[in-house]
Structure formats: structure tokens, C-alpha cells
Tab-separated table of C-alpha atoms in Angstrom:
chain	number	residue	atom	x	y	z
A	1	MET	CA	92.100	-3.811	16.623
A	2	THR	CA	91.754	-6.832	14.352
A	3	ASP	CA	89.579	-8.606	16.971
A	4	ARG	CA	87.419	-5.600	17.154
A	5	GLY	CA	87.139	-5.548	13.406
A	6	VAL	CA	85.656	-9.111	13.348
A	7	SER	CA	83.180	-8.531	16.137
A	8	THR	CA	82.134	-5.260	14.573
A	9	THR	CA	81.276	-6.946	11.267
A	10	LEU	CA	79.481	-9.762	13.057
A	11	SER	CA	77.546	-7.472	15.288
A	12	TYR	CA	76.738	-5.310	12.285
A	13	VAL	CA	75.395	-8.242	10.330
A	14	LEU	CA	73.522	-9.647	13.309
A	15	THR	CA	71.967	-6.304	14.205
A	16	LEU	CA	70.887	-5.639	10.666
A	17	GLY	CA	69.585	-9.147	10.223
A	18	ILE	CA	67.571	-9.224	13.442
A	19	THR	CA	66.220	-5.730	12.861
A	20	ALA	CA	65.250	-6.634	9.316
A	21	VAL	CA	63.499	-9.797	10.436
A	22	LEU	CA	61.655	-8.038	13.224
A	23	ILE	CA	60.540	-5.181	11.073
A	24	SER	CA	59.444	-7.327	8.169
A	25	GLY	CA	57.593	-9.548	10.617
A	26	LEU	CA	55.770	-6.530	12.005
A	27	VAL	CA	54.948	-5.248	8.517
A	28	LEU	CA	53.638	-8.630	7.379
A	29	ALA	CA	51.470	-8.971	10.455
A	30	ALA	CA	50.163	-5.471	10.027
A	31	GLY	CA	49.428	-6.184	6.404
A	32	GLY	CA	47.526	-9.266	7.419
A	33	ILE	CA	45.471	-7.286	9.934
A	34	VAL	CA	44.682	-4.671	7.301
A	35	GLU	CA	43.499	-7.342	4.882
A	36	SER	CA	41.257	-9.052	7.377
A	37	GLN	CA	39.874	-5.704	8.515
A	38	GLN	CA	39.147	-4.791	4.928
A	39	ARG	CA	37.265	-8.067	4.463
A	40	SER	CA	35.234	-7.529	7.585
A	41	VAL	CA	34.416	-3.926	6.691
A	42	ALA	CA	33.410	-4.983	3.181
A	43	ARG	CA	31.148	-7.683	4.610
A	44	GLU	CA	29.557	-5.184	7.006
A	45	GLU	CA	28.874	-2.661	4.259
A	46	LEU	CA	27.487	-5.332	1.944
A	47	ARG	CA	25.146	-6.484	4.697
A	48	VAL	CA	23.883	-2.936	5.222
A	49	ILE	CA	23.420	-2.380	1.489
A	50	GLY	CA	21.641	-5.730	1.170
A	51	GLN	CA	19.202	-4.993	3.965
A	52	GLN	CA	18.424	-1.505	2.742
A	53	LEU	CA	17.817	-2.879	-0.733
A	54	GLY	CA	15.565	-5.482	0.874
A	55	ALA	CA	13.587	-2.759	2.663
A	56	ARG	CA	13.062	-0.932	-0.607
A	57	LEU	CA	12.004	-4.154	-2.335
A	58	LEU	CA	9.391	-4.623	0.389
A	59	ALA	CA	8.172	-1.042	-0.146
A	60	ALA	CA	7.867	-1.654	-3.897
A	61	ASP	CA	6.061	-4.924	-3.133
A	62	ARG	CA	3.513	-3.090	-0.939
A	63	LEU	CA	2.885	-0.498	-3.647
A	64	ALA	CA	2.536	-3.164	-6.333
A	65	ARG	CA	0.036	-5.121	-4.243
A	66	ALA	CA	-2.017	-1.963	-3.615
A	67	GLY	CA	-2.975	-1.946	-7.275
A	68	GLY	CA	0.003	-0.042	-8.625
A	69	THR	CA	0.111	0.196	-12.405
A	70	ALA	CA	3.522	1.865	-12.417
A	71	VAL	CA	5.936	1.530	-9.507
A	72	ARG	CA	9.545	2.698	-9.305
A	73	VAL	CA	11.664	2.889	-6.155
A	74	GLU	CA	15.185	4.285	-6.291
A	75	TYR	CA	18.116	3.282	-4.141
A	76	ALA	CA	21.333	5.302	-4.262
A	77	ALA	CA	23.609	2.575	-2.882
A	78	ALA	CA	27.306	3.211	-2.301
A	79	GLY	CA	29.446	2.420	-5.350
A	80	THR	CA	31.995	0.424	-3.365
A	81	ALA	CA	31.960	-1.666	-0.236
A	82	GLY	CA	35.118	-1.566	1.857
A	83	GLY	CA	36.909	-0.063	-1.091
A	84	SER	CA	35.932	-2.888	-3.440
A	85	ASP	CA	33.435	-3.037	-6.280
A	86	TYR	CA	30.605	-5.488	-5.821
A	87	ARG	CA	27.786	-7.216	-7.675
A	88	ILE	CA	24.159	-7.611	-6.623
A	89	GLU	CA	22.342	-10.771	-7.609
A	90	ILE	CA	18.608	-11.305	-7.096
A	91	ARG	CA	17.207	-14.833	-7.059
A	92	GLY	CA	13.419	-15.066	-7.108
A	93	GLY	CA	11.646	-17.646	-5.001
A	94	ASP	CA	10.170	-17.876	-1.553
A	95	PRO	CA	11.838	-16.028	0.091
A	96	VAL	CA	13.671	-13.888	-2.433
A	97	ARG	CA	17.472	-13.985	-2.000
A	98	ILE	CA	19.712	-10.971	-2.505
A	99	SER	CA	23.380	-11.978	-2.879
A	100	LEU	CA	26.086	-9.345	-2.743
A	101	ASN	CA	29.623	-10.331	-3.756
A	102	ALA	CA	32.623	-8.046	-3.492
A	103	THR	CA	34.944	-8.465	-6.478
A	104	ASP	CA	38.260	-7.266	-5.035
A	105	VAL	CA	38.041	-8.749	-1.561
A	106	ASP	CA	36.739	-12.061	-0.391
A	107	ALA	CA	33.416	-10.946	1.058
A	108	ALA	CA	29.945	-12.190	0.217
A	109	VAL	CA	26.620	-11.651	1.961
A	110	THR	CA	23.129	-13.041	1.366
A	111	VAL	CA	19.960	-11.326	2.577
A	112	THR	CA	16.478	-12.885	2.323
A	113	VAL	CA	13.304	-10.884	1.769
A	114	PRO	CA	9.761	-12.327	2.025
A	115	LEU	CA	8.179	-10.686	-1.027
A	116	ARG	CA	4.681	-11.499	-2.204
A	117	THR	CA	5.162	-10.212	-5.734
A	118	THR	CA	7.462	-12.325	-7.934
A	119	ALA	CA	10.984	-10.993	-8.396
A	120	VAL	CA	12.920	-11.342	-11.640
A	121	ASP	CA	16.357	-13.063	-11.494
A	122	THR	CA	18.922	-10.356	-12.259
A	123	SER	CA	22.540	-9.466	-11.660
A	124	VAL	CA	23.717	-5.849	-11.585
A	125	ARG	CA	26.874	-4.013	-10.652
A	126	GLY	CA	26.854	-2.351	-7.245
A	127	GLY	CA	25.857	1.301	-7.073
A	128	SER	CA	22.652	3.245	-7.726
A	129	VAL	CA	19.828	0.907	-8.651
A	130	GLU	CA	16.103	1.212	-9.175
A	131	ILE	CA	13.331	-1.306	-8.521
A	132	VAL	CA	10.687	-1.316	-11.242
A	133	LEU	CA	7.386	-3.142	-11.674
A	134	THR	CA	7.540	-4.779	-15.104
A	135	GLY	CA	4.655	-5.122	-17.518
A	136	ALA	CA	4.298	-8.730	-16.409
A	137	GLY	CA	3.684	-7.639	-12.826
A	138	GLU	CA	7.101	-8.648	-11.511
A	139	LEU	CA	9.673	-6.633	-9.582
A	140	GLU	CA	12.982	-6.080	-11.333
A	141	VAL	CA	16.145	-4.482	-9.962
A	142	ARG	CA	17.899	-2.455	-12.634
A	143	LYS	CA	20.896	-0.193	-12.821
A	144	ALA	CA	19.637	3.379	-12.402
B	1	MET	CA	65.565	11.532	16.423
B	2	ALA	CA	68.336	9.120	15.424
B	3	ASP	CA	71.421	10.763	14.107
B	4	LEU	CA	71.489	9.649	10.519
B	5	SER	CA	74.399	11.605	9.253
B	6	PRO	CA	77.720	9.820	9.073
B	7	SER	CA	79.863	11.954	11.308
B	8	GLU	CA	83.385	11.904	12.709
B	9	ARG	CA	83.207	10.120	16.021
B	10	SER	CA	86.085	10.868	18.326
B	11	GLY	CA	87.784	7.834	19.764
B	12	ASN	CA	86.567	5.322	17.246
B	13	GLY	CA	87.521	7.329	14.244
B	14	GLY	CA	84.090	6.805	12.678
B	15	GLY	CA	84.425	4.099	10.054
B	16	PRO	CA	82.528	0.849	10.337
B	17	ASP	CA	80.951	1.601	13.696
B	18	ALA	CA	79.523	4.898	12.617
B	19	SER	CA	78.230	3.564	9.298
B	20	GLY	CA	76.691	0.513	11.095
B	21	ARG	CA	74.757	2.778	13.423
B	22	ALA	CA	73.655	4.883	10.490
B	23	ASP	CA	72.432	1.802	8.545
B	24	ARG	CA	70.534	0.543	11.552
B	25	GLY	CA	68.984	3.934	11.925
B	26	GLN	CA	67.790	3.951	8.297
B	27	LEU	CA	66.222	0.546	8.565
B	28	LEU	CA	64.369	1.521	11.694
B	29	VAL	CA	63.116	4.690	10.083
B	30	VAL	CA	61.927	2.924	6.964
B	31	GLY	CA	60.277	0.269	9.078
B	32	ALA	CA	58.619	2.923	11.212
B	33	LEU	CA	57.345	4.766	8.158
B	34	VAL	CA	55.859	1.570	6.724
B	35	LEU	CA	54.166	0.748	10.011
B	36	GLY	CA	52.887	4.291	10.226
B	37	THR	CA	51.330	3.976	6.793
B	38	VAL	CA	49.787	0.679	7.732
B	39	LEU	CA	48.259	2.168	10.861
B	40	ILE	CA	46.826	5.033	8.863
B	41	LEU	CA	45.250	2.515	6.480
B	42	LEU	CA	43.757	0.722	9.464
B	43	VAL	CA	42.310	3.966	10.736
B	44	LEU	CA	40.705	4.647	7.366
B	45	LEU	CA	39.218	1.174	7.308
B	46	VAL	CA	37.805	1.503	10.803
B	47	ASN	CA	36.340	4.826	9.754
B	48	ALA	CA	34.627	3.154	6.807
B	49	SER	CA	33.297	0.486	9.131
B	50	ILE	CA	31.864	3.083	11.504
B	51	TYR	CA	30.218	4.834	8.573
B	52	ALA	CA	28.691	1.575	7.384
B	53	GLU	CA	27.317	0.870	10.874
B	54	ASN	CA	25.875	4.380	10.961
B	55	LEU	CA	24.149	3.796	7.634
B	56	ALA	CA	22.590	0.696	9.101
B	57	THR	CA	20.900	2.720	11.847
B	58	ARG	CA	19.248	5.128	9.419
B	59	ASN	CA	15.585	4.726	8.642
B	60	PRO	CA	15.201	3.278	5.131
B	61	ASP	CA	11.827	4.923	4.730
B	62	VAL	CA	11.211	5.560	1.063
B	63	GLY	CA	7.770	7.057	1.524
B	64	ASP	CA	5.623	4.163	0.333
B	65	GLU	CA	3.282	4.663	3.285
B	66	GLU	CA	2.745	8.265	2.238
B	67	ALA	CA	1.984	7.140	-1.301
B	68	LEU	CA	-0.663	4.722	-0.054
B	69	ALA	CA	-2.037	7.376	2.309
B	70	TYR	CA	-2.444	9.692	-0.671
B	71	ARG	CA	-4.342	6.982	-2.525
B	72	ALA	CA	-6.664	6.540	0.476
B	73	ALA	CA	-7.163	10.313	0.697
B	74	VAL	CA	-8.207	10.430	-2.959
B	75	VAL	CA	-10.627	7.500	-2.571
B	76	ASP	CA	-12.219	8.999	0.561
B	77	GLY	CA	-12.259	12.514	-0.872
B	78	VAL	CA	-13.874	11.580	-4.183
B	79	GLY	CA	-16.340	9.277	-2.382
B	80	GLY	CA	-17.349	12.218	-0.221
B	81	VAL	CA	-17.712	14.443	-3.297
B	82	LEU	CA	-20.027	11.896	-4.958
B	83	ASP	CA	-22.236	11.522	-1.904
B	84	ARG	CA	-22.486	15.274	-1.326
B	85	GLU	CA	-23.201	16.193	-4.937
B	86	ASN	CA	-25.724	13.374	-5.373
B	87	ALA	CA	-27.559	14.589	-2.272
B	88	GLU	CA	-28.046	18.020	-3.872
B	89	ASP	CA	-30.867	16.608	-6.060
B	90	TYR	CA	-29.801	18.077	-9.390
B	91	ASP	CA	-32.314	18.278	-12.213
B	92	SER	CA	-29.981	17.167	-14.938
B	93	TYR	CA	-27.143	14.667	-15.103
B	94	GLY	CA	-25.050	17.193	-17.028
B	95	ALA	CA	-25.243	19.780	-14.246
B	96	LEU	CA	-24.407	17.092	-11.689
B	97	THR	CA	-21.339	15.788	-13.524
B	98	GLY	CA	-20.140	19.328	-14.117
B	99	ASN	CA	-20.181	20.004	-10.392
B	100	VAL	CA	-18.635	16.639	-9.557
B	101	SER	CA	-15.750	17.292	-11.958
B	102	GLU	CA	-15.241	20.749	-10.500
B	103	SER	CA	-15.185	19.366	-6.952
B	104	ILE	CA	-12.685	16.703	-7.972
B	105	ARG	CA	-10.538	19.440	-9.480
B	106	VAL	CA	-10.602	21.396	-6.205
B	107	LEU	CA	-9.766	18.256	-4.218
B	108	ASP	CA	-6.882	17.477	-6.572
B	109	GLU	CA	-5.418	20.958	-6.195
B	110	GLN	CA	-5.720	20.928	-2.408
B	111	LEU	CA	-3.949	17.570	-2.113
B	112	LEU	CA	-1.307	18.680	-4.610
B	113	ARG	CA	-0.557	21.802	-2.572
B	114	ILE	CA	-0.257	19.834	0.660
B	115	HIS	CA	2.184	17.342	-0.842
B	116	VAL	CA	4.271	19.882	-2.739
B	117	ARG	CA	5.407	21.208	0.634
B	118	SER	CA	7.235	17.924	1.232
B	119	GLY	CA	8.755	17.877	-2.237
B	120	VAL	CA	6.280	15.366	-3.605
B	121	GLU	CA	4.159	15.596	-6.730
B	122	ALA	CA	0.840	13.885	-6.032
B	123	SER	CA	-1.963	14.372	-8.525
B	124	ILE	CA	-5.090	12.919	-10.080
B	125	ASP	CA	-5.041	12.486	-13.849
B	126	ARG	CA	-8.200	14.501	-14.482
B	127	SER	CA	-8.406	13.400	-18.094
B	128	SER	CA	-8.760	9.826	-16.860
B	129	VAL	CA	-11.821	10.465	-14.667
B	130	VAL	CA	-14.794	8.392	-15.840
B	131	LEU	CA	-18.136	8.724	-14.070
B	132	ALA	CA	-20.718	5.925	-14.104
B	133	ARG	CA	-24.277	7.062	-14.485
B	134	GLY	CA	-26.706	6.202	-11.737
B	135	ARG	CA	-30.000	7.236	-10.304
B	136	LEU	CA	-30.783	8.103	-6.701
B	137	LEU	CA	-34.165	6.867	-5.474
B	138	ARG	CA	-35.373	8.624	-2.358
B	139	GLN	CA	-38.237	8.700	0.042
B	140	ALA	CA	-37.486	11.710	2.204
B	141	GLU	CA	-40.590	11.757	4.373
B	142	ALA	CA	-41.923	8.849	6.414
B	143	ARG	CA	-44.636	7.029	4.574
B	144	PRO	CA	-45.384	3.406	3.500
B	145	PHE	CA	-42.878	1.746	1.206
B	146	THR	CA	-45.345	1.789	-1.678
B	147	ASP	CA	-44.822	3.641	-4.911
B	148	ALA	CA	-46.199	7.113	-5.578
B	149	SER	CA	-49.662	5.829	-6.360
B	150	GLY	CA	-49.815	3.511	-3.343
B	151	THR	CA	-49.114	0.199	-5.139
B	152	PRO	CA	-47.490	-2.200	-2.663
B	153	GLU	CA	-45.696	-4.317	-5.288
B	154	TRP	CA	-43.371	-2.277	-7.466
B	155	ALA	CA	-39.895	-2.211	-9.000
B	156	ALA	CA	-37.326	0.231	-7.673
B	157	ALA	CA	-34.608	-0.524	-10.225
B	158	LEU	CA	-34.540	-2.586	-13.409
B	159	ASN	CA	-31.755	-4.404	-15.168
B	160	THR	CA	-29.044	-2.893	-13.042
B	161	ASN	CA	-25.601	-4.267	-12.207
B	162	GLY	CA	-24.801	-2.118	-9.200
B	163	THR	CA	-26.631	-0.888	-6.130
B	164	ARG	CA	-25.056	1.077	-3.330
B	165	GLY	CA	-25.975	3.050	-0.303
B	166	PHE	CA	-29.400	1.422	0.154
B	167	VAL	CA	-30.270	2.649	3.646
B	168	ALA	CA	-33.797	2.600	5.085
B	169	THR	CA	-35.201	3.774	8.387
B	170	VAL	CA	-38.330	1.875	9.439
B	171	ASN	CA	-40.854	2.142	12.234
B	172	ARG	CA	-41.515	-1.074	14.116
B	173	SER	CA	-45.177	-0.284	14.624
B	174	SER	CA	-45.754	-0.324	10.873
B	175	LEU	CA	-44.312	-3.809	10.346
B	176	ALA	CA	-46.236	-7.048	9.993
B	177	THR	CA	-46.007	-9.362	13.001
B	178	THR	CA	-44.798	-12.822	12.079
B	179	ASN	CA	-41.766	-15.006	12.515
B	180	ALA	CA	-39.283	-16.572	10.143
B	181	SER	CA	-40.836	-20.035	10.279
B	182	ASN	CA	-44.193	-18.653	9.169
B	183	ILE	CA	-42.592	-17.153	6.126
B	184	GLU	CA	-40.670	-20.333	5.580
B	185	ALA	CA	-43.394	-22.876	6.187
B	186	ASP	CA	-45.003	-22.690	2.806
B	187	GLY	CA	-43.068	-19.782	1.352
B	188	SER	CA	-46.321	-17.916	1.094
B	189	ASN	CA	-45.579	-15.187	3.644
B	190	ALA	CA	-49.173	-15.387	4.798
B	191	ASP	CA	-48.696	-12.551	7.305
B	192	GLY	CA	-47.649	-10.268	4.507
B	193	ALA	CA	-44.244	-9.132	5.821
B	194	PHE	CA	-42.549	-6.408	3.780
B	195	TYR	CA	-39.572	-7.558	1.753
B	196	VAL	CA	-37.005	-6.287	-0.713
B	197	ALA	CA	-36.130	-8.662	-3.548
B	198	VAL	CA	-33.092	-8.849	-5.802
B	199	SER	CA	-34.112	-10.957	-8.813
B	200	GLU	CA	-31.769	-12.103	-11.538
B	201	ASN	CA	-32.807	-10.875	-14.961
B	202	THR	CA	-32.255	-14.064	-16.879
B	203	THR	CA	-33.547	-16.578	-14.348
B	204	THR	CA	-36.009	-16.820	-11.494
B	205	THR	CA	-33.298	-16.791	-8.816
B	206	GLU	CA	-34.227	-14.279	-6.177
B	207	TRP	CA	-32.670	-12.994	-2.950
B	208	ARG	CA	-35.103	-11.580	-0.415
B	209	ALA	CA	-34.760	-9.613	2.794
B	210	TYR	CA	-37.903	-9.618	4.958
B	211	VAL	CA	-38.391	-6.912	7.573
B	212	TYR	CA	-40.973	-7.670	10.247
B	213	ASN	CA	-41.924	-7.623	13.892
B	214	ASP	CA	-40.997	-10.917	15.488
B	215	SER	CA	-44.098	-12.469	17.085
B	216	SER	CA	-42.228	-14.142	19.940
B	217	THR	CA	-39.738	-11.427	20.948
B	218	GLY	CA	-41.468	-8.330	19.657
B	219	ASN	CA	-38.184	-7.176	18.147
B	220	LEU	CA	-37.710	-5.554	14.780
B	221	SER	CA	-36.181	-8.388	12.764
B	222	VAL	CA	-34.613	-9.097	9.405
B	223	ALA	CA	-34.817	-12.502	7.724
B	224	VAL	CA	-33.022	-13.468	4.541
B	225	LYS	CA	-33.739	-15.966	1.764
B	226	ARG	CA	-30.631	-16.562	-0.284
B	227	GLY	CA	-30.842	-16.783	-4.063
B	228	GLY	CA	-31.317	-20.397	-5.075
B	229	ASP	CA	-32.423	-21.454	-1.569
B	230	SER	CA	-35.964	-21.749	-0.333
B	231	ALA	CA	-35.176	-21.483	3.399
B	232	VAL	CA	-35.797	-18.176	5.177
B	233	THR	CA	-33.480	-17.508	8.112
B	234	ARG	CA	-33.685	-14.732	10.630
B	235	VAL	CA	-30.300	-12.983	10.591
B	236	CYS	CA	-30.587	-10.203	13.130
B	237	SER	CA	-32.982	-8.241	15.257
B	238	VAL	CA	-33.010	-5.204	17.477
B	239	ASP	CA	-35.238	-4.039	20.263
B	240	ALA	CA	-36.084	-0.545	19.100
B	241	THR	CA	-39.099	1.359	17.833
B	242	ILE	CA	-37.201	2.795	14.887
B	243	ALA	CA	-34.211	1.137	13.247
B	244	THR	CA	-31.877	1.858	10.346
B	245	LEU	CA	-31.209	-0.953	7.893
B	246	ASN	CA	-28.261	-0.771	5.526
B	247	PHE	CA	-29.190	-3.359	2.884
B	248	THR	CA	-26.067	-3.044	0.734
B	249	ASP	CA	-23.668	-3.061	3.686
B	250	GLY	CA	-25.534	-5.697	5.694
B	251	ARG	CA	-26.070	-3.724	8.906
B	252	LEU	CA	-28.953	-3.268	11.320
B	253	ASP	CA	-28.674	-0.085	13.402
B	254	GLY	CA	-24.995	0.158	12.562
B	255	GLU	CA	-24.136	-3.357	13.767
B	256	PRO	CA	-22.860	-5.791	11.117
B	257	CYS	CA	-25.253	-8.660	10.529
B	258	ALA	CA	-23.793	-12.021	9.546
B	259	GLY	CA	-25.799	-13.589	6.751
B	260	PHE	CA	-27.285	-10.278	5.638
B	261	GLN	CA	-25.480	-9.960	2.331
B	262	TRP	CA	-27.018	-8.003	-0.515
B	263	GLY	CA	-28.006	-10.245	-3.400
B	264	GLU	CA	-26.287	-13.340	-2.036
B	265	GLY	CA	-26.756	-16.248	-4.422
B	266	THR	CA	-27.556	-14.091	-7.419
B	267	SER	CA	-25.294	-12.918	-10.199
B	268	GLY	CA	-25.391	-10.725	-13.269
B	269	ARG	CA	-27.909	-7.986	-13.870
B	270	TYR	CA	-30.915	-7.817	-11.616
B	271	ASP	CA	-34.090	-5.994	-10.663
B	272	VAL	CA	-34.759	-4.547	-7.237
B	273	SER	CA	-38.356	-4.648	-6.104
B	274	PHE	CA	-40.406	-3.909	-3.005
B	275	SER	CA	-43.297	-6.168	-1.955
B	276	ASN	CA	-45.986	-5.659	0.667
B	277	GLY	CA	-44.992	-2.021	0.817
B	278	ASN	CA	-47.983	-1.349	3.055
B	279	SER	CA	-46.298	-3.345	5.834
B	280	ALA	CA	-43.452	-0.919	6.341
B	281	ASN	CA	-43.289	2.780	7.001
B	282	GLY	CA	-40.277	5.047	6.931
B	283	THR	CA	-37.712	6.729	4.693
B	284	TYR	CA	-34.968	5.401	2.414
B	285	ASN	CA	-32.239	6.178	-0.103
B	286	LEU	CA	-30.987	3.905	-2.836
B	287	THR	CA	-28.454	4.564	-5.594
B	288	ALA	CA	-28.656	2.267	-8.606
B	289	ARG	CA	-26.260	2.057	-11.532
B	290	VAL	CA	-28.117	2.804	-14.753
B	291	GLU	CA	-25.150	2.836	-17.129
B	292	ASP	CA	-25.757	0.481	-20.103
B	293	ALA	CA	-29.486	-0.094	-20.072
B	294	GLY	CA	-30.177	-0.110	-16.354
B	295	SER	CA	-33.011	2.091	-15.171
B	296	VAL	CA	-35.086	3.348	-12.320
B	297	PRO	CA	-38.626	3.203	-13.647
B	298	GLY	CA	-40.369	6.501	-14.218
B	299	VAL	CA	-43.768	4.920	-13.663
B	300	GLY	CA	-44.828	4.967	-10.040
B	301	ILE	CA	-41.975	7.221	-9.003
B	302	ASN	CA	-41.872	10.947	-9.343
B	303	ASP	CA	-39.111	11.889	-11.652
B	304	GLY	CA	-38.121	15.149	-10.106
B	305	THR	CA	-37.019	16.804	-6.937
B	306	ALA	CA	-38.634	16.746	-3.519
B	307	SER	CA	-40.377	20.022	-4.225
B	308	ASP	CA	-42.639	18.282	-6.731
B	309	ASP	CA	-44.245	15.959	-4.228
B	310	PRO	CA	-42.380	15.540	-0.971
B	311	GLY	CA	-44.682	12.778	0.164
B	312	SER	CA	-43.659	10.048	-2.253
B	313	PRO	CA	-40.537	8.411	-3.611
B	314	TYR	CA	-38.706	10.399	-6.248
B	315	SER	CA	-35.598	9.767	-8.277
B	316	VAL	CA	-32.912	12.157	-9.437
B	317	PRO	CA	-29.786	11.778	-11.544
B	318	ALA	CA	-26.811	10.564	-9.553
B	319	VAL	CA	-23.242	9.553	-10.161
B	320	TYR	CA	-22.970	5.886	-9.236
B	321	GLY	CA	-19.220	5.656	-9.193
B	322	ALA	CA	-15.977	7.081	-10.519
B	323	ARG	CA	-12.857	5.538	-11.977
B	324	LEU	CA	-9.652	7.531	-12.146
B	325	GLU	CA	-5.874	7.309	-12.294
B	326	LEU	CA	-3.592	8.950	-9.802
B	327	GLY	CA	0.149	9.374	-9.526
B	328	TYR	CA	2.586	9.991	-6.667
B	329	GLU	CA	6.177	11.008	-7.361
B	330	SER	CA	8.950	11.811	-4.894
B	331	PRO	CA	12.739	11.823	-5.350
B	332	GLU	CA	12.844	8.203	-4.198
B	333	LEU	CA	9.772	6.676	-5.721
B	334	GLU	CA	7.126	6.797	-8.393
B	335	TYR	CA	3.700	5.221	-7.984
B	336	GLU	CA	0.715	5.210	-10.322
B	337	THR	CA	-2.511	3.351	-9.908
B	338	GLN	CA	-6.102	3.231	-11.057
B	339	VAL	CA	-8.883	3.322	-8.475
B	340	ARG	CA	-12.639	2.767	-8.581
B	341	ILE	CA	-14.767	4.669	-6.124
B	342	ALA	CA	-18.366	3.720	-5.281
B	343	PRO	CA	-19.015	4.335	-1.575
B	344	GLY	CA	-21.475	1.998	0.098
B	345	GLU	CA	-21.228	-0.905	-2.332
B	346	SER	CA	-21.852	-4.314	-0.832
B	347	ASP	CA	-18.322	-5.573	-1.433
B	348	ASP	CA	-16.622	-2.558	0.178
């Protein structure tokens, strides 16, 4: 009986230990997969939002070049990307660069748009935005 | 499912063995629950990814093409209104503008109704419509290009800054026979070819378009002397007995003519005059802008409608052009612009 008592404790400890290690290993790996998936989903959504914003900037550009005195294009973008908030940054130039950076996950995307009207350098929080032709004849992205 | 309850096991008397199995069971269950939650999170993420990919396939059409199509419809529609109303030969400018405004109102309402069906508000700001005064000079029946009393040298428009829709139909048999080098040789135009001149008000710079029968080919030809140049160059010709010349659009019988550009080399206000009117026979229309001190002379032209004297040129009030603001608004976009409409102008 006393021999059995020792092996029982040992086997108990070993079983618990191995099970604990295996399960925590599985959970950590799964957690890692979830994180990387979240990053990739966020990047995908940011890319889609960036390109749709680019398409609307091009539409506003066409209207402005056709002699528009007042132009306003709305874009109801999703408020989050992959569950994370994000910021939209516009850098004027040739071509214009739209940078989208997620704040809670490590995901950032840049989209370029060949606009002919000048774009104002701005930075807005992700979500519904509107593109407006300013008095100076430039395109500005503002929070709607 | 694993038996989690500590129970009396026969033979071993329960105790450490039973509690060990129970502890192992709990750990496995907790681990399984955590993994289950993690898998559910993964599923949600994949779902979000699929949704994002679906968004990417949707057409990001905001309707800017429709907005520009509306603008084109307004420009074409109002241009058509101006041409139609001008052709009605009104007696007074007031009656003409009244009808033009009414027609623009009808056009506006029709376009508004069509667009409202798609949830879009598209309208002309009728309070912004400004009409530019003009005068339509017409010779409706074929006769020489002289004025009403038969004078071959006369002015069709004075001190104007806009001419549009100058279209003439001429008979080849009525034209002088010469060629461009004869006109050019000493600038004297000894064969007396008919020409239209655009002369700058403040200087002697003049653009001329000669219309004649070419002596070598027998074709109806047009030769141009640019303002500031002395050379006369033949720009186009056509083998036909009757041809239509569009002076302001630079076309002969509908074909564009390189080098035939109304008033090229001149600038500012100008006079339009006809010379050697006896050397051309046919009909014509010309709309000149008379806003701010331009005019179509009353002398030598019948100021009235065709019923007064159908056999000679007459002039009637006309609207030269219109300027207006229009707006297009849909749930996704707003677009406003100002347009100027003057169909048949040389820079159209």
C-alpha cells in the first residue's frame, strides 16, 4: 500500500503537470493564431476602406475639374477595422497617399490615388467622412 | 462526459485515486472551454474577413457620372431652347426672353421629375439665369450677299465680342473664279472674290475668309488670311455646286477644316463685314452678341421679320447666350456648378 501511495502521488503530479503544459501550450498557440488573424483581417479591411475612399476622392476630383463650385462626396466607412479603431491620414502630392493605421492592432495600409486637384494634408479618425472642395479649390477629407 | 463527481470507488476506496481523476477531469474541461472560446473568436474574425472581402467587390459608384450627365443635359437642353426660340423671329427682345425663361423653367421641371425617381434632387437655380443680348442676322432666301439696298461692301455687326452660329449656304456658280495666289500676289484680290472680314476695333488687324471658285480645280474653295499676316492660304475645298460653310465652327460641308478658325489672330471687340457681296449668292444666319455697345447696324438691313421683305437680310432680337447655376444632390454627393451656354461659338 505504501508503494502504491508514492506512485499515486507521482503519477498524479506528472499527469497534472503534463496536462497543464499541454493545455497551456495549446491555448497560447491558439491565442497567437487569433492575434495574427486579427492583424490580417484588420489589414484587409483597412485596404478595402482605403481603396473605396480613393475611389470617392477620384469622383470628387472629376466633379471639381468639371467646373464644380461646390462639391461634397460622402463616405460612410466602417467605424472599426478588425475590431480596432483606426486613423486616416491624407498626404497631398503626386500621387496622393492615403495612410490608414489601426490603433489597437499592428496594421497599417497605404493607398495611392492619382488626383489632379490638390489634396489638403489631413488626419481624421476612422468612420464616416466627407470629401469637400474648399474655397481654395482643394479637396479636403473631413469627419462627417 | 467525464465523471467529475468524487464518488466512492469500490476496490480502491476512493481517496487519492478518485480525487486525482477528478482533478484531471477539471483541467481538461477548463482547457477545452478555453479552446472552444478561442475557436469561436477565430470564427468571428474569419467572418469579419469575409465581410471585408465582400465589401471590396461592391461597386463604389457614388453617382458622379450621373451628376456630370445632368450638367450635359442642361447645357444641351438650354442650347436647344436658345436656338429654337431665336429662330421664331420675335419682334421684341422682351417677348423673346420671356419665352426663353419659360422654356428653361419647363426643361428644369422635366429634368427634376426624371431625377427625383432615383432619389436625386437635380435643379437649375432659375434666379441665377442671366441671358446675354444678341441679334440674329438672316438672309432666308437665296440672293447675293449684299445688303438690302444692294451695296456689296457693308458691315454685318459692329463692335461685338461674340459671334456664333454663322452658317452660310453658297452657290458655286455665283462665286468669282480665282485662286489663292492671285489674291495673295498683291493683296488686291483683283478677281473680286467674296470675303468675310473680322476686323479689330482698335487696330487695323483683320482676319479674312475668301470664298471663291478655284480656277485650276473648279472646286468651291475657302482661303484664309490670318489677322496680322498678309499671306492668303487655301484651307479647304469641295467639289459641289452648293456648299454649306460654318464660319464660326470652321467647317465646309460638315467636314472640319484645319486652318479655318474664326477671327484667328485678332482679339478684343471687332466688326464683321462682307465685301464683294455680288460675288456670292445664297442664304445665311449669324448671331452676334450686342450686349454692352455691340450692334447689328439698322442701316442696310431690314430691322424686322421676314414678312417685311423676304428678299433681303433682316435682323431680329436674339439671345446670344445664357449663364446659369445648377445643383445636383443625392444621398452620397452634392455638386454645384456654373455653366455658360452659347451653342455654335468658335471655341466650342
